[in-house]
Coordinates of C-alpha atoms in Angstrom, one line a residue:
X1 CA -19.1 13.0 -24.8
X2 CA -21.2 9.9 -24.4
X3 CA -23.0 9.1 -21.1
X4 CA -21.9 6.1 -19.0
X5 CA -24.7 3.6 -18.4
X6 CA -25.7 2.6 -14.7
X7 CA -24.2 -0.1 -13.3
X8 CA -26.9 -2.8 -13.0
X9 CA -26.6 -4.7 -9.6
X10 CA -24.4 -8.2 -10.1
X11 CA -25.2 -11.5 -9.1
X12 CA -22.8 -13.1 -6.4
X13 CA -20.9 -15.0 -9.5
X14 CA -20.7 -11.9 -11.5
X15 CA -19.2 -9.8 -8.5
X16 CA -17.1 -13.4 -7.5
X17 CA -15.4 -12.8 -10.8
X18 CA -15.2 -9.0 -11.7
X19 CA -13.5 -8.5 -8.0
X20 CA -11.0 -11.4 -9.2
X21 CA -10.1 -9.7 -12.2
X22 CA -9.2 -7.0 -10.5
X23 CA -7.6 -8.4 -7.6
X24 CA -5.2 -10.8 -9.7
X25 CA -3.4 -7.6 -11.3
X26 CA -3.2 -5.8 -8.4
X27 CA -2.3 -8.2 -6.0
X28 CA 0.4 -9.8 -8.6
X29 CA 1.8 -6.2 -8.9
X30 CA 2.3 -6.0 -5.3
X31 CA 3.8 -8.9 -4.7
X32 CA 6.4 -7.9 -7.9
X33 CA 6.7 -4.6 -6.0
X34 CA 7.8 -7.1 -2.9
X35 CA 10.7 -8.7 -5.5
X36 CA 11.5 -4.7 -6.6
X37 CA 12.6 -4.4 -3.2
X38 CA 14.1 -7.6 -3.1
X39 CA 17.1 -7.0 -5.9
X40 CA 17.9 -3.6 -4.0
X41 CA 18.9 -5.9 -1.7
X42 CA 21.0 -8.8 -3.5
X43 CA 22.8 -6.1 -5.4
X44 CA 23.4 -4.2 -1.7
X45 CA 24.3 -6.9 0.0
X46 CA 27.4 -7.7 -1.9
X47 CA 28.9 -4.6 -0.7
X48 CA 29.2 -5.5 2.7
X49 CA 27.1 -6.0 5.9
X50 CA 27.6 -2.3 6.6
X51 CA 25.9 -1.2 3.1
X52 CA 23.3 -3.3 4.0
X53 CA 22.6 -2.6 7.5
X54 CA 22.7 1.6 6.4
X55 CA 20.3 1.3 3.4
X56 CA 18.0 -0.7 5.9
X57 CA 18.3 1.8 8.0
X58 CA 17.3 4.6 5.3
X59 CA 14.7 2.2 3.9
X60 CA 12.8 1.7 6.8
X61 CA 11.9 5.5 7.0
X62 CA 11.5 6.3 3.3
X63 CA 9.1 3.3 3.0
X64 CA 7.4 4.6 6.1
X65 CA 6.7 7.9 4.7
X66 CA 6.1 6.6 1.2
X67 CA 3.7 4.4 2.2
X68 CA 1.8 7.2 4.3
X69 CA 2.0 9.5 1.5
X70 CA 0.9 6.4 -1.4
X71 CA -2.5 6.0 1.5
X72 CA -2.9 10.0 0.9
X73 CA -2.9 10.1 -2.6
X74 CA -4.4 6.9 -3.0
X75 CA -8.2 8.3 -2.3
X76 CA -8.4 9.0 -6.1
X77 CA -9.5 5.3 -6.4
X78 CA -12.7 5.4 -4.3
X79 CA -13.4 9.1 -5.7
X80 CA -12.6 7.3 -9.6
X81 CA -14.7 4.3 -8.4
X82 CA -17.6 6.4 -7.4
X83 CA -17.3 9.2 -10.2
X84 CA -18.1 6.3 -12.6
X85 CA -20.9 4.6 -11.1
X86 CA -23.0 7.6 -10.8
X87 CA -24.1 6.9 -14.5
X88 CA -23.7 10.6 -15.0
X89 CA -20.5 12.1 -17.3
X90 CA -18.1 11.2 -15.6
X91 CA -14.6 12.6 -18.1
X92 CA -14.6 15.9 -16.3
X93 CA -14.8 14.6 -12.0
X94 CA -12.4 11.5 -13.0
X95 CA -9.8 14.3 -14.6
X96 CA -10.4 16.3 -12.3
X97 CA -10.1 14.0 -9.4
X98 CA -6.6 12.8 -11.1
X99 CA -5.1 16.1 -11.5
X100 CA -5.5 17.1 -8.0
X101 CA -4.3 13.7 -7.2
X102 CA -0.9 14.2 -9.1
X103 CA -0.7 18.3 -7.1
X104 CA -1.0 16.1 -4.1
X105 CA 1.7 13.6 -5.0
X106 CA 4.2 16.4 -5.8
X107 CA 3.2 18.4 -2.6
X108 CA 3.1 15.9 0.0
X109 CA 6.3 14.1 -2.1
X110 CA 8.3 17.8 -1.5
X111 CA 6.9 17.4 2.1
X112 CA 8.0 13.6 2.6
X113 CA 11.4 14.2 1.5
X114 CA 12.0 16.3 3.9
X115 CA 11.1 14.0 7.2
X116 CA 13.3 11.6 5.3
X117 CA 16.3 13.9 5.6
X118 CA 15.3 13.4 9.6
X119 CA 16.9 10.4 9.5
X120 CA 20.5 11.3 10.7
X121 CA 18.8 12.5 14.3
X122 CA 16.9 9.6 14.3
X123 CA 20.2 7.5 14.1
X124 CA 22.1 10.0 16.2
X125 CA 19.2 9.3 18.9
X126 CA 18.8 5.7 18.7
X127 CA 22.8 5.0 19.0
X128 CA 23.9 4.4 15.6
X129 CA 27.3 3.5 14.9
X130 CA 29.1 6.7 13.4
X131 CA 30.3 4.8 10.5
X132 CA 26.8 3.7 9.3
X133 CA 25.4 6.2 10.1
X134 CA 27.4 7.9 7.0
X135 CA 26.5 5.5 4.7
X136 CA 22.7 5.6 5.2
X137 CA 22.9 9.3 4.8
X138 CA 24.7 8.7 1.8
X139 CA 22.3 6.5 0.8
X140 CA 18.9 8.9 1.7
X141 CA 20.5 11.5 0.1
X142 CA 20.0 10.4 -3.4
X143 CA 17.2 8.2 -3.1
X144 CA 14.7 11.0 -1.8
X145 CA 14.8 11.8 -5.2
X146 CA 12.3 9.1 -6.2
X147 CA 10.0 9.6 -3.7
X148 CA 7.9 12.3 -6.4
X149 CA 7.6 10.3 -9.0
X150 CA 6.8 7.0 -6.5
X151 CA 3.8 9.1 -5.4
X152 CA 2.7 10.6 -9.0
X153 CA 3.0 6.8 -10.1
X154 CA 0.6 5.2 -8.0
X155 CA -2.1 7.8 -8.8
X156 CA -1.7 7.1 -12.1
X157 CA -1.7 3.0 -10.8
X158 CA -4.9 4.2 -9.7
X159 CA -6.4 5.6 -12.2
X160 CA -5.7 2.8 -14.8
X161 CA -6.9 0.0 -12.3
X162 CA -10.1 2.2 -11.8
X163 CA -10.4 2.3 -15.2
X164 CA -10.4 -1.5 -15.6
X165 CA -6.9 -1.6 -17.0
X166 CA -5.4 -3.1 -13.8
X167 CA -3.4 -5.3 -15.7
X168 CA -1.0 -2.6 -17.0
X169 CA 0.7 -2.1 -13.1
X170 CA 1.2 -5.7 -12.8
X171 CA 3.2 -5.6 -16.6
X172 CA 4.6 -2.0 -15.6
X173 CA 6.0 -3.4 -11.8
X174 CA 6.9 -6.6 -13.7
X175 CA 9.5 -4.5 -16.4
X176 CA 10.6 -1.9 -13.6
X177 CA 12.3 -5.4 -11.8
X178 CA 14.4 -5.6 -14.8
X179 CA 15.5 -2.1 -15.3
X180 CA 15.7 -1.9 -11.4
X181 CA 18.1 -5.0 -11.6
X182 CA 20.0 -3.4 -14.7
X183 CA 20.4 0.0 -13.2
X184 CA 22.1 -1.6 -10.1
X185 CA 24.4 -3.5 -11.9
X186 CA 25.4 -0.7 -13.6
X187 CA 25.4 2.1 -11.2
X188 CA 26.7 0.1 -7.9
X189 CA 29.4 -2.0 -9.6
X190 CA 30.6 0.7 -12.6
X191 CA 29.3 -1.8 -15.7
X192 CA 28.1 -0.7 -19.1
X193 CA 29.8 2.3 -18.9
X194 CA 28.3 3.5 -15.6
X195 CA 30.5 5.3 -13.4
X196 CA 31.1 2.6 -9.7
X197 CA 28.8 4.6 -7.3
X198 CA 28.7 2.0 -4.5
X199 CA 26.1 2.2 -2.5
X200 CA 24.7 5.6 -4.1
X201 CA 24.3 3.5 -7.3
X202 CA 21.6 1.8 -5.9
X203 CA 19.8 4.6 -4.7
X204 CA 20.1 5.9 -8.9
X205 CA 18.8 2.6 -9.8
X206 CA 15.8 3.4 -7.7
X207 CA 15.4 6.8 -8.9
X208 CA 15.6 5.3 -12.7
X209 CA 13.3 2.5 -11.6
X210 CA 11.0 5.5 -10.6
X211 CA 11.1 7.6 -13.6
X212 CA 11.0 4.6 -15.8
X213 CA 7.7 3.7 -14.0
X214 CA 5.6 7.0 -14.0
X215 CA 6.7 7.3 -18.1
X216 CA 5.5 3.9 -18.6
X217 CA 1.9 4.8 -17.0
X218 CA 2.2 7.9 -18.6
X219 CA 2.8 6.1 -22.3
X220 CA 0.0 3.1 -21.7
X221 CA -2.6 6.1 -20.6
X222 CA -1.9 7.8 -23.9
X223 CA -2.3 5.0 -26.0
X224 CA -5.1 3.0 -24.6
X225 CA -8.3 4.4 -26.3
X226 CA -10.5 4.0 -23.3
X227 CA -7.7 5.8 -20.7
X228 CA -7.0 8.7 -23.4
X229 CA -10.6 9.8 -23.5
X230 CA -10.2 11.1 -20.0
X231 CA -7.5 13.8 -21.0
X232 CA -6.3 13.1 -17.2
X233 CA -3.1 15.2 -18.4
X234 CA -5.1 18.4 -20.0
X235 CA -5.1 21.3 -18.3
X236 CA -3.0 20.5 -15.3
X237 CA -2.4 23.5 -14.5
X238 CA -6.2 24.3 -13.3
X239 CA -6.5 23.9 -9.8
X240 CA -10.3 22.2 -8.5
X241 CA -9.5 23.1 -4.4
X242 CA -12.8 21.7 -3.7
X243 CA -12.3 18.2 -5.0
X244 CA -8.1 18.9 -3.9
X245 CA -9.7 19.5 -0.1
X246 CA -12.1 16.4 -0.6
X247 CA -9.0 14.1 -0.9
X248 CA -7.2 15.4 1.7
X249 CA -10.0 14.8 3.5
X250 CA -10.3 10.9 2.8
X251 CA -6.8 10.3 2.3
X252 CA -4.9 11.8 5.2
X253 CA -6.7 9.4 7.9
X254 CA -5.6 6.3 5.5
X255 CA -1.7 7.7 5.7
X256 CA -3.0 7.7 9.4
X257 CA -3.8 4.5 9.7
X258 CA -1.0 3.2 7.4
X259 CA 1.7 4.8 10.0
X260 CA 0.0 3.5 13.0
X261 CA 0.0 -0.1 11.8
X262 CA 3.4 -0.1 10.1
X263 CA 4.6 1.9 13.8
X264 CA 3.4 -1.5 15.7
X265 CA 5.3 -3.6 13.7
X266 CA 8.2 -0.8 13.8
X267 CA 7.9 -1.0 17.4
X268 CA 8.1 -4.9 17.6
X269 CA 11.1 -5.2 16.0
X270 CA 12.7 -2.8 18.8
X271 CA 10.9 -4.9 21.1
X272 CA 12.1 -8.6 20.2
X273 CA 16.3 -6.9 19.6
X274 CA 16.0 -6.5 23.6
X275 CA 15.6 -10.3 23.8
X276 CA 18.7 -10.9 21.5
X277 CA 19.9 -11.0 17.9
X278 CA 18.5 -14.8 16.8
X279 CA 15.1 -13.8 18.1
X280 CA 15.4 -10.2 16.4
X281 CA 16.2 -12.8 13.1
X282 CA 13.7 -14.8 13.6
X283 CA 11.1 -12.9 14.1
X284 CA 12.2 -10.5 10.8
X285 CA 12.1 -13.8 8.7
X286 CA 8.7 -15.0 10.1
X287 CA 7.6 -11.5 9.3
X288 CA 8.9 -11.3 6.1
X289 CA 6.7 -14.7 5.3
X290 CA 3.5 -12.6 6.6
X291 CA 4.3 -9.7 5.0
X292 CA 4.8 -11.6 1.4
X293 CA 1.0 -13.3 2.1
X294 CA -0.4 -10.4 3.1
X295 CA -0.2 -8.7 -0.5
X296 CA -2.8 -10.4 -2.1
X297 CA -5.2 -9.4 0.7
X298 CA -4.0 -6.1 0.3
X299 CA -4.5 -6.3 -3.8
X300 CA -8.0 -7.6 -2.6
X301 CA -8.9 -4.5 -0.4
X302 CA -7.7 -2.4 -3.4
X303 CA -10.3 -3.8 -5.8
X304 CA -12.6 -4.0 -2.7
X305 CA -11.9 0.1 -2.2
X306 CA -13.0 0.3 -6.5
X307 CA -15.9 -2.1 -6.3
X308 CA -17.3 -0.9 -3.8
X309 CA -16.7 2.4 -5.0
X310 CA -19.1 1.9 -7.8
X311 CA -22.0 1.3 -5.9
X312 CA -21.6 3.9 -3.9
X313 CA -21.5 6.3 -6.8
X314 CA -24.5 4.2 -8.5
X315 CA -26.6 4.9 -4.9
X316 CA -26.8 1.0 -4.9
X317 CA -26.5 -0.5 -1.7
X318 CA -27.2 -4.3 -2.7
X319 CA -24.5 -3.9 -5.4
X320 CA -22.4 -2.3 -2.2
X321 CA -23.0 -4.8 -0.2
X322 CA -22.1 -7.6 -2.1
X323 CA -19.1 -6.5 -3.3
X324 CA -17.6 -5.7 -0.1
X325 CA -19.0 -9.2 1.1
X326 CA -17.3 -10.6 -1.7
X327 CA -13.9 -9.3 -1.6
X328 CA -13.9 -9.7 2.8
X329 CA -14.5 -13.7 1.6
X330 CA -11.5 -13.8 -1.1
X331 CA -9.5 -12.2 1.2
X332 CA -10.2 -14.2 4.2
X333 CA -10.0 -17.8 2.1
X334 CA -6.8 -16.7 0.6
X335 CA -5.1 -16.0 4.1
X336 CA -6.8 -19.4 5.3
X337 CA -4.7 -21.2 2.6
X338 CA -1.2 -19.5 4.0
X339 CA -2.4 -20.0 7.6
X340 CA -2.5 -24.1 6.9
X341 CA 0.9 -23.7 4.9
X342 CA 2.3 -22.0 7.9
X343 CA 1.2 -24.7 10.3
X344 CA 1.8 -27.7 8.1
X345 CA 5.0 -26.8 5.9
X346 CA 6.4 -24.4 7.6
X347 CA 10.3 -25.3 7.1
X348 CA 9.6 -25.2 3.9
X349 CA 8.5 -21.5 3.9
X350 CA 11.7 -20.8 5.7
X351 CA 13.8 -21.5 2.5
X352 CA 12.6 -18.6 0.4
X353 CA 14.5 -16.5 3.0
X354 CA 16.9 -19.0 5.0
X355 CA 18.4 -22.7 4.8
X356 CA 17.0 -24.4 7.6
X357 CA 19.6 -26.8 7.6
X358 CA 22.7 -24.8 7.8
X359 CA 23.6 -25.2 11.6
X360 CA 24.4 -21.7 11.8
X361 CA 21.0 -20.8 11.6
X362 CA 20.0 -22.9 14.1
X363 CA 18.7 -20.8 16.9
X364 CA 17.0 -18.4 13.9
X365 CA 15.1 -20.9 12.6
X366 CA 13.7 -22.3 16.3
X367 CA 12.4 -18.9 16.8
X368 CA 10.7 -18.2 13.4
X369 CA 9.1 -21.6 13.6
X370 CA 7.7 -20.6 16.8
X371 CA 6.5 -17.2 15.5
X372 CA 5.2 -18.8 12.3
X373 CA 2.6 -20.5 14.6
X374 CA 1.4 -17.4 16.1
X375 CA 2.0 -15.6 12.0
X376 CA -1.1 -18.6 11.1
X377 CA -3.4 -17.4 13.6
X378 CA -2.8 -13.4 12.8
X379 CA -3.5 -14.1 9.0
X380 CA -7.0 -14.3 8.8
X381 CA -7.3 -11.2 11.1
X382 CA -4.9 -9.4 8.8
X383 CA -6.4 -10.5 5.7
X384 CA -10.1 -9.3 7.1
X385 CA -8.8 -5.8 8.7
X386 CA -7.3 -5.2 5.3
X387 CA -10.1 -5.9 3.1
X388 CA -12.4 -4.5 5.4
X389 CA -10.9 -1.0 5.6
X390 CA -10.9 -1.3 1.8
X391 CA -14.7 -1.6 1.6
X392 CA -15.1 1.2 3.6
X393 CA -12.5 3.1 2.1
X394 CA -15.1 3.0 -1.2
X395 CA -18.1 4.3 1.3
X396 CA -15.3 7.0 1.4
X397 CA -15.4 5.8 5.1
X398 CA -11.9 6.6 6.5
X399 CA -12.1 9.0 9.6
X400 CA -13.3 6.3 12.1
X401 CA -11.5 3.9 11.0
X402 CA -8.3 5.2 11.1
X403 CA -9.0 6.1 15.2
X404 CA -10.3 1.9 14.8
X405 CA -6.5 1.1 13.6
X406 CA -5.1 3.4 16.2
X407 CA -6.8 1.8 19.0
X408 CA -6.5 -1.6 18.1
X409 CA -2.6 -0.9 17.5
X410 CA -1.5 0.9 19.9
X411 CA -4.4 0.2 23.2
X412 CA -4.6 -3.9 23.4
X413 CA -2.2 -4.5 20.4
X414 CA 1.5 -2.8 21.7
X415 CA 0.0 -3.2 25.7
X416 CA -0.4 -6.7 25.1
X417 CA 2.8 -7.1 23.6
X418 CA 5.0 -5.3 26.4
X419 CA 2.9 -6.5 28.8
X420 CA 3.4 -10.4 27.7
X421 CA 7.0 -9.8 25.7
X422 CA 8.2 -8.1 29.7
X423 CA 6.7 -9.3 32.2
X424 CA 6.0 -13.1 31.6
X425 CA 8.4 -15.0 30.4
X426 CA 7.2 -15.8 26.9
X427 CA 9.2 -12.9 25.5
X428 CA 9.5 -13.1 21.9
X429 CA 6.7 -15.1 21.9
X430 CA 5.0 -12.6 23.8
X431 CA 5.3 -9.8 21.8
X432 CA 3.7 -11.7 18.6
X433 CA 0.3 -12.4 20.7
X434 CA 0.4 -8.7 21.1
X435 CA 0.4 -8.2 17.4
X436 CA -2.0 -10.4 16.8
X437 CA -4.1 -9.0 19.9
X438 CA -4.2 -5.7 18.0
X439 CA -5.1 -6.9 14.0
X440 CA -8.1 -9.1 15.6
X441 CA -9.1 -5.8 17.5
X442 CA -9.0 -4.0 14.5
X443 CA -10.8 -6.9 12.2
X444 CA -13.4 -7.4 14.9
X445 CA -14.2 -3.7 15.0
X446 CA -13.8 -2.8 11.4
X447 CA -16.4 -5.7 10.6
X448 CA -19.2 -4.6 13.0
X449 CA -18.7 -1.0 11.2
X450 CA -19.2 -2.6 7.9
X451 CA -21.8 -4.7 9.3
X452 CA -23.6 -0.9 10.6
X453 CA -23.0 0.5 7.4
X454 CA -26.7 1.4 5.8
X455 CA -27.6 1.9 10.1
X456 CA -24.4 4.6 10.3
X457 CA -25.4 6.6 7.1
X458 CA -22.4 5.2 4.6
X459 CA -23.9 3.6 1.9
X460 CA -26.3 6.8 0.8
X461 CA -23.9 9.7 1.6
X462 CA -23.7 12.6 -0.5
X463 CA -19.7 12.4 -1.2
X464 CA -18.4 14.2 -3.9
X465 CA -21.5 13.5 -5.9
X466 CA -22.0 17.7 -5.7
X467 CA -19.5 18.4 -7.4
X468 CA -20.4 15.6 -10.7
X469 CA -21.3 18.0 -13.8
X470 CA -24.9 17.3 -15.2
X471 CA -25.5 15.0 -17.9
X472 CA -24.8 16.8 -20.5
X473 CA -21.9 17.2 -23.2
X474 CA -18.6 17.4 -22.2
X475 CA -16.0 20.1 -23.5
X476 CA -13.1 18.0 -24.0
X477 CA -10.7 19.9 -21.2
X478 CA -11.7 21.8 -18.0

C-alpha cells in the first residue's frame, strides 16, 4: 500500500482556501439538513395543530439524544484527520478508527432509543394534554427506528469529508429532501399506493429518509477510488477495543457538551412560555433565525475539527495553528454578516418564517424583533464558541471543554437568565441576555484555551499515534 506524503505547512492563502473547501460542503449540507426537518413539518402540519404540537414534542427529545449520540460518534473525524497527517500508512488506523465508529453508532443508537421511549413520563410530568400525549407516542414509536442508521450515517459523513470528499453529504442531504418529501406524501396522505398512516407516515418517511441516506454513503464509498482503498467495510466484524475506548474517550464529553448547550436553550423556551404564548412565539422564531446562521459556523468548526486534525497527526504546530486561526476568522466574519442583517433588515428575516404584516402576528413579531437585537450580539460569540471547540476537538481536546460549555451554560448563562427573565422586569428580554451571557462565557474561555494550547501540552500529545502501524506494507484487511 503506498505511503502518504507529510503534509507540508500551508501559507495563510493556502489554508484560507483548503478550510473553504471544506466548509462550503459541510456547512451547505447542514443547512439542507435544516430544510430535511423543515418538510417533516409542512407535511405534519396539515394534519392538524395537535399532529404538530405531538411530533414537536417527540422531536425535541429524539434530536436531543441524536444529536448527543452524532457528538459521540463524531470523534472519528479528528482520529481520521490525525491518522492521515502522520505521513505514516494510514489504511489500517482510518478502517480501523471507522469500524469502531459504526460499533459505536449501533450501540449508543440501541441505547438512545431507549431514553427516547422516556418520553411519555416526560409528558406525563410536565402536564401534557392526554390526547397529545398519544399522538407523540404514536409518533416516537416508529421514528426511533431511524435513530441507527442516523448515527451509522454521520460516521460514514465523517469519514468521506475526512477524506476530502465533503461534497458527497451536501449532494447525499440534498437527494434525501426529496425522498423525505416523497415518502411523506405517500405515507401520511395514502398516495402512490401507500397505505394513509397519518402522522406515523411521517415518522416512515424519516426512517426511509434514513436508510436511503446510510446506502447512499455506503454506494459513493464503494465507488470512489480514493474512499474504496480504505476497505472501511472489511472485516467488521474485528473488534480494535483500544482505538473503540479512545473514542469513547473524545467523544462522550462532545455529546456532553452538545446536551448542556442544547439543555440552555431547552430551558429557555420553558422559561419565556411563563411570560406568555406571543413571547414563547417570538422568541422560537427569532431562534429559529439564529439557529439557521449558526450552521455555517458549525460546518466551519467541522472542517476546523479535520484541519486541524492534520497537523496534529503531522506533529506540526504552525500548520495547527493556522488552521484553527483560520477557520475561528471564517467563522467569526460569517456571523458578523448575519449580525448586521439582523440589526439592519430584520423584518425581512421574519418572512422566511412569518408575515410581518398579517395583524395577527402582531404581538409575535414585536417580540422577535426585540430578541433579534439581542440574537445580533450572541452571533459572533456563537460563531467563535463553535469554531473554537472544533479546533480543539482536532487537538483531540474535549474533556475541559466540555466542563468550559457546562459552566458557561448553566453558572452565568441560565443564572443570568432567571435572574434578569424574574426578577427585573425585562422578562423575555431578560432571559436572551442570559443566553448570550453564557455563549460569550464559553467563547471567551474556549479562546484563552486555544490561545494556551502549545503552553497546556495539546499541540504535541501522543493521541492515538501508538496505535498507527509502521510504515510498512499494508495487508489489504485487518
Amino acid at each position: 500500500m503506498q505511503q502518504a506524503a507529510p503534509l507540508s505547512t500551508p501559507g495563510w492563502g493556502q489554508e484560507i482556501r483548503a478550510t473553504l473547501a471544506l466548509t462550503g460542503p459541510l456547512a451547505a449540507a447542514n443547512l439542507l439538513q435544516m430544510l430535511t426537518y423543515a418538510v417533516d413539518v409542512i407535511f405534519i402540519a396539515r394534519l392538524g395543530e395537535e399532529q404538530l404540537a405531538a411530533s414537536a414534542l417527540a422531536v425535541s427529545l429524539f434530536g436531543l439524544v441524536l444529536w448527543a449520540l452524532t457528538g459521540l460518534t463524531g470523534a472519528v473525524a479528528p482520529l481520521i484527520a490525525e491518522a492521515i497527517g502522520t505521513g505514516a500508512p494510514s489504511v489500517r488506523p482510518v478502517r480501523r478508527s471507522v469500524r469502531m465508529a459504526l460499533w459505536l453508532a449501533v450501540l449508543s443508537g440501541i441505547v438512545g432509543m431507549g431514553l427516547c421511549l422516556l418520553l411519555d413520563p416526560v409528558m406525563e410530568i410536565s402536564g401534557q394534554q392526554a390526547g397529545i400525549r398519544s399522538l407523540a407516542n404514536e409518533y416516537n414509536n416508529v421514528i426511533v427506528f431511524s435513530m441507527v442508521p442516523m448515527l451509522l450515517a454521520a460516521v460514514l459523513r465523517n469519514f468521506v469529508s475526512a477524506l476530502g470528499r465533503p461534497i458527497f453529504a451536501t449532494a447525499i442531504t440534498g437527494l434525501g429532501i426529496f425522498v423525505n418529501a416523497l415518502a411523506n406524501y405517500a405515507f401520511i396522505f395514502g398516495n402512490l399506493g401507500a397505505p394513509a398512516m397519518g402522522l406515523s407516515g411521517a415518522a416512515v418517511a424519516t426512517i426511509l429518509t434514513s436508510l436511503f441516506t446510510l446506502g447512499a454513503y455506503v454506494a459513493a464509498i464503494r465507488h470512489d477510488l480514493r474512499l474504496h482503498r480504505y476497505r472501511v467495510f472489511g472485516r467488521w466484524w474485528a473488534p480494535d477495543w483500544q482505538r473503540f475506548r479512545l473514542i469513547l474517550l473524545i467523544g462522550t464529553p462532545i455529546g456532553l457538551t452538545i446536551t448542556a448547550e442544547a439543555g440552555i436553550f431547552g430551558a429557555a423556551a420553558f422559561l419565556m412560555g411563563r411570560f406568555g404564548a406571543a413571547e414563547l412565539a417570538g422568541h422560537t422564531v427569532a431562534l429559529q433565525l439564529a439557529a439557521l446562521a449558526f450552521q455555517v459556523p458549525f460546518g466551519v468548526g467541522q472542517a476546523a475539527a479535520i484541519r486541524v486534525g492534520y497537523f496534529y497527526g503531522a506533529r506540526d504546530p504552525v500548520g495547527v495553528k493556522r488552521a484553527g486561526w483560520v477557520a475561528i476568522a471564517i467563522g467569526t466574519g460569517f456571523m458578523s454578516l448575519t449580525a448586521l442583517a439582523m440589526v439592519l433588515v430584520p423584518e425581512l428575516l421574519l418572512t422566511i418564517y412569518v408575515d410581518p404584516s398579517d395583524p395577527a402576528n402582531a404581538a409575535l413579531v414585536v417580540f422577535a424583533l426585540q430578541y433579534l437585537v439581542l440574537a445580533a450580539i450572541f452571533q459572533l460569540a456563537d460563531g467563535v464558541q463553535a469554531v473554537a471547540a472544533g479546533a480543539l476537538r482536532g487537538l483531540q481536546d474535549t474533556r475541559v471543554p466540555m466542563w468550559i460549555a457546562i459552566f458557561s451554560y448553566w453558572v452565568p448563562g441560565i443564572g443570568t437568565a432567571i435572574g434578569l427573565g424574574f426578577f427585573t422586569p425585562l422578562e423575555g428580554t431578560g432571559v436572551w441576555i442570559g443566553l448570550a451571557t453564557g455563549l460569550f462565557f464559553a467563547a471567551l474561555l474556549l479562546i484563552v484555551r486555544w490561545l494556551r494550547r502549545e503552553r497546556l501540552g495539546l499541540t504535541m500529545r501522543g493521541g492515538d499515534v501508538t496505535v498507527t502501524p509502521p510504515p510498512r506494507p499494508e495487508p489489504l484487511l485487518s
